[in-house]
Short mmCIF file of C-alpha atoms in Angstrom, two decimals:
data_model
loop_
_atom_site.label_atom_id
_atom_site.label_comp_id
_atom_site.label_asym_id
_atom_site.label_seq_id
_atom_site.Cartn_x
_atom_site.Cartn_y
_atom_site.Cartn_z
CA SER A 1 -18.25 1.76 3.41
CA ASN A 2 -14.49 1.68 3.76
CA GLU A 3 -13.98 -1.77 2.28
CA LEU A 4 -12.69 -3.02 -1.04
CA THR A 5 -13.58 -6.59 -1.92
CA GLN A 6 -11.51 -8.84 -4.17
CA PRO A 7 -11.77 -12.54 -5.00
CA PRO A 8 -9.16 -14.51 -3.03
CA SER A 9 -7.81 -16.26 -6.09
CA VAL A 10 -7.87 -16.28 -9.87
CA SER A 11 -6.35 -18.99 -12.07
CA VAL A 12 -5.66 -18.80 -15.78
CA SER A 13 -3.72 -20.74 -18.38
CA PRO A 14 -0.75 -19.09 -20.09
CA GLY A 15 -1.88 -16.86 -22.93
CA GLN A 16 -5.39 -16.47 -21.55
CA THR A 17 -6.99 -13.31 -20.17
CA ALA A 18 -7.07 -12.80 -16.41
CA ARG A 19 -9.53 -10.43 -14.80
CA ILE A 20 -9.32 -9.39 -11.19
CA THR A 21 -12.19 -7.39 -9.76
CA CYS A 22 -12.37 -4.95 -6.88
CA SER A 23 -15.69 -3.71 -5.57
CA GLY A 24 -16.40 -0.95 -3.12
CA ASP A 25 -18.74 1.97 -2.46
CA ALA A 26 -15.92 4.51 -2.70
CA LEU A 27 -14.94 3.57 -6.24
CA PRO A 28 -17.44 5.72 -8.17
CA LYS A 29 -15.94 8.80 -6.53
CA ARG A 30 -12.28 7.85 -6.21
CA TYR A 31 -9.53 6.47 -8.36
CA ALA A 32 -8.53 2.85 -8.15
CA TYR A 33 -4.92 1.72 -8.10
CA TRP A 34 -3.45 -1.75 -8.49
CA PHE A 35 -0.32 -3.21 -6.93
CA ARG A 36 1.39 -6.52 -7.53
CA GLN A 37 3.42 -8.28 -4.87
CA LYS A 38 5.60 -11.24 -5.66
CA SER A 39 6.64 -13.62 -2.92
CA GLY A 40 9.10 -12.05 -0.51
CA GLN A 41 9.12 -8.70 -2.29
CA ALA A 42 7.64 -5.29 -1.73
CA PRO A 43 4.56 -4.35 -3.76
CA VAL A 44 4.90 -2.53 -7.08
CA MET A 45 2.35 -0.22 -8.65
CA VAL A 46 0.82 -1.65 -11.80
CA ILE A 47 -2.11 0.68 -12.58
CA TYR A 48 -2.80 4.18 -11.30
CA GLU A 49 -5.81 6.48 -11.61
CA ASP A 50 -8.07 3.65 -12.77
CA SER A 51 -6.47 2.87 -16.11
CA LYS A 52 -2.95 4.29 -16.49
CA ARG A 53 -0.07 1.85 -16.63
CA ALA A 54 2.80 2.52 -14.30
CA PRO A 55 6.23 2.96 -15.93
CA GLY A 56 7.73 -0.33 -17.01
CA ILE A 57 4.45 -2.24 -16.88
CA PRO A 58 3.73 -4.19 -20.08
CA GLU A 59 0.86 -3.19 -22.35
CA ARG A 60 -0.95 -6.45 -21.59
CA PHE A 61 -1.98 -4.87 -18.27
CA SER A 62 -5.03 -2.62 -18.31
CA GLY A 63 -7.44 -1.21 -15.78
CA SER A 64 -10.97 0.12 -15.72
CA ASN A 65 -13.37 1.55 -13.16
CA SER A 66 -17.11 1.55 -13.77
CA GLY A 67 -19.58 2.26 -11.02
CA THR A 68 -18.65 0.38 -7.89
CA MET A 69 -16.24 -2.04 -9.53
CA ALA A 70 -12.68 -1.68 -10.74
CA THR A 71 -11.10 -4.36 -12.89
CA LEU A 72 -7.53 -5.28 -13.64
CA THR A 73 -7.19 -7.16 -16.91
CA ILE A 74 -4.12 -9.04 -18.04
CA THR A 75 -4.29 -10.04 -21.69
CA GLY A 76 -2.05 -12.91 -22.78
CA THR A 77 -1.09 -13.79 -19.22
CA GLN A 78 2.45 -15.01 -18.69
CA ALA A 79 3.96 -17.13 -15.93
CA ASP A 80 5.86 -14.10 -14.68
CA ASP A 81 2.55 -12.36 -13.94
CA GLU A 82 1.89 -14.63 -10.98
CA GLY A 83 1.62 -12.96 -7.63
CA ASP A 84 -0.74 -11.24 -5.25
CA TYR A 85 -2.65 -8.28 -6.64
CA TYR A 86 -4.13 -5.59 -4.43
CA CYS A 87 -6.51 -2.82 -5.35
CA TYR A 88 -6.31 0.45 -3.45
CA SER A 89 -8.37 3.58 -3.12
CA ALA A 90 -8.63 6.54 -0.81
CA ASP A 91 -11.49 8.54 0.60
CA THR A 92 -10.12 12.02 1.22
CA SER A 93 -13.32 13.50 2.58
CA ASP A 94 -13.64 14.67 6.17
CA ASP A 95 -13.48 11.03 7.29
CA TYR A 96 -10.12 10.45 5.61
CA ARG A 97 -9.14 6.88 5.03
CA GLU A 98 -7.07 4.84 2.64
CA MET A 99 -7.81 1.20 1.96
CA PHE A 100 -6.51 -1.88 0.24
CA GLY A 101 -8.55 -4.77 -0.97
CA GLY A 102 -7.89 -8.14 0.60
CA GLY A 103 -5.70 -9.24 -2.31
CA THR A 104 -6.09 -11.76 -5.12
CA ARG A 105 -3.60 -14.56 -5.69
CA LEU A 106 -3.11 -14.94 -9.46
CA THR A 107 -1.96 -18.39 -10.51
CA VAL A 108 -0.87 -19.12 -14.06
CA LEU A 109 -1.39 -22.84 -14.50
CA VAL B 1 15.61 5.65 -6.18
CA GLN B 2 15.15 3.87 -2.91
CA MET B 3 13.82 3.97 0.60
CA VAL B 4 15.32 2.03 3.46
CA GLU B 5 13.41 1.31 6.64
CA SER B 6 15.00 0.70 10.00
CA GLY B 7 14.03 0.36 13.63
CA GLY B 8 12.03 -2.85 13.56
CA GLY B 9 12.52 -5.65 16.03
CA LEU B 10 11.01 -7.46 18.97
CA VAL B 11 9.02 -5.39 21.45
CA GLN B 12 6.85 -6.38 24.39
CA PRO B 13 3.14 -5.61 24.47
CA GLY B 14 2.63 -2.10 25.77
CA GLY B 15 6.10 -1.06 24.70
CA SER B 16 7.30 1.51 22.17
CA LEU B 17 9.25 1.45 18.94
CA ARG B 18 10.32 4.11 16.46
CA LEU B 19 10.56 3.21 12.81
CA SER B 20 12.53 5.34 10.38
CA CYS B 21 12.80 5.48 6.63
CA ALA B 22 15.61 7.11 4.67
CA ALA B 23 14.85 8.22 1.13
CA SER B 24 17.23 8.86 -1.74
CA GLY B 25 17.16 9.39 -5.46
CA PHE B 26 13.87 11.25 -5.76
CA SER B 27 12.24 14.47 -4.65
CA PHE B 28 11.13 13.35 -1.18
CA SER B 29 9.54 16.65 -0.20
CA THR B 30 7.02 16.50 -3.06
CA TYR B 31 5.36 13.24 -2.02
CA TRP B 32 2.71 12.27 0.47
CA MET B 33 4.41 9.64 2.57
CA THR B 34 2.69 6.58 3.92
CA TRP B 35 3.30 3.62 6.19
CA VAL B 36 1.71 0.37 5.06
CA ARG B 37 1.95 -2.86 7.03
CA GLN B 38 1.51 -6.52 6.28
CA ALA B 39 0.89 -9.04 9.02
CA PRO B 40 2.46 -12.48 8.45
CA GLY B 41 0.59 -14.26 5.67
CA LYS B 42 -1.94 -11.44 5.38
CA GLY B 43 -2.73 -8.59 3.02
CA LEU B 44 -1.65 -4.97 2.91
CA GLU B 45 -3.04 -2.50 5.43
CA TRP B 46 -2.73 1.26 5.32
CA VAL B 47 -1.43 2.60 8.66
CA ALA B 48 -0.72 6.32 8.37
CA SER B 49 -0.04 9.11 5.89
CA ILE B 50 1.50 12.56 6.08
CA LYS B 51 1.22 15.41 3.61
CA GLU B 52 4.23 16.82 1.77
CA ASP B 53 4.70 19.67 4.25
CA GLY B 54 3.55 17.72 7.30
CA SER B 55 0.39 19.82 7.71
CA GLU B 56 -1.94 16.81 7.48
CA ARG B 57 -1.60 13.46 9.20
CA HIS B 58 -4.06 10.59 9.01
CA PHE B 59 -4.24 7.21 10.71
CA VAL B 60 -6.18 3.99 10.46
CA ASP B 61 -8.62 3.73 13.37
CA SER B 62 -6.77 0.84 15.02
CA VAL B 63 -3.64 2.93 15.66
CA LYS B 64 -5.17 6.34 16.44
CA GLY B 65 -3.88 7.64 19.75
CA ARG B 66 -1.01 5.13 19.79
CA PHE B 67 1.03 5.87 16.65
CA SER B 68 2.34 9.15 15.31
CA ILE B 69 3.91 9.97 11.97
CA SER B 70 6.47 12.65 11.20
CA ARG B 71 8.85 13.66 8.46
CA ASP B 72 11.97 15.73 8.02
CA ASN B 73 12.20 16.96 4.45
CA ALA B 74 15.67 18.39 4.98
CA GLU B 75 16.89 14.99 6.14
CA ARG B 76 14.69 13.13 3.64
CA SER B 77 13.38 10.93 6.39
CA LEU B 78 10.05 9.54 7.57
CA HIS B 79 9.26 8.22 11.02
CA LEU B 80 6.58 6.19 12.75
CA GLN B 81 6.45 6.36 16.52
CA MET B 82 4.63 3.32 17.83
CA ASN B 83 3.45 3.43 21.44
CA ASN B 84 1.44 0.98 23.51
CA VAL B 85 1.94 -1.68 20.87
CA ARG B 86 -0.23 -4.78 20.73
CA ALA B 87 0.20 -8.27 19.35
CA ASP B 88 -1.87 -7.37 16.31
CA ASP B 89 0.67 -4.68 15.39
CA THR B 90 3.04 -7.49 14.42
CA ALA B 91 3.81 -6.98 10.74
CA VAL B 92 6.31 -5.92 8.13
CA TYR B 93 6.11 -2.14 7.91
CA TYR B 94 6.75 -0.49 4.54
CA CYS B 95 7.34 3.18 3.91
CA VAL B 96 5.84 4.34 0.64
CA ALA B 97 6.23 7.52 -1.39
CA GLY B 98 3.00 8.41 -3.17
CA GLY B 99 2.42 4.75 -3.99
CA TRP B 100 5.37 4.81 -6.38
CA VAL B 101 8.39 3.98 -4.28
CA TRP B 102 8.32 1.27 -1.63
CA GLY B 103 10.96 0.30 0.84
CA ARG B 104 11.79 -3.34 1.48
CA GLY B 105 10.09 -3.24 4.85
CA THR B 106 11.10 -3.73 8.45
CA LEU B 107 9.63 -6.43 10.66
CA VAL B 108 8.00 -5.51 13.95
CA THR B 109 7.19 -8.37 16.30
CA VAL B 110 5.14 -7.69 19.41
CA SER B 111 5.48 -10.53 21.87
CA SER B 112 6.31 -11.19 25.48
#
């Protein structure tokens, strides 16, 4: 399958832990990446190669990939973390394709 | 470090458009380059990628045979030639370097 599935929305209270999941058949064999997009802005990489934080990303962001599901976890969520989060992976086999999940809107209530 | 897209605008169905992206502040020739698009109010969609030396090019199924991607490492530029465009090609098009550097995007609107 060439699809990555994310929940459309996740809501948390400030200071709580937010978890955004991404499921797909390609994930056991390929790295997952996470991007955040704030309204009117270009996306920014948050997590690369499953669990590595991109430069400048706070330590409260972490990633994991187990089996067919990748998870982005934000511990101690802050209002500034609101935005749309997209997972991404690539299948570089003979049938090359790159794919984004549908995106998850994170709301900090 | 930045990339600046240009070339977007209004085009009629069946028409053509050439998007360009100018890179600066990083080692352009060492990155796979990618075009990603985002239809109004929708999510991100991978469109096309090209290897560092241009020897590999890949496209999402919906644009195969209509779009082509090219790069000029000497000029630090990336291009997307869009032919036979359709209404569902309407989107903001971002150029992306290895996932790390994103341009601000250029809007392509396909409408009669």
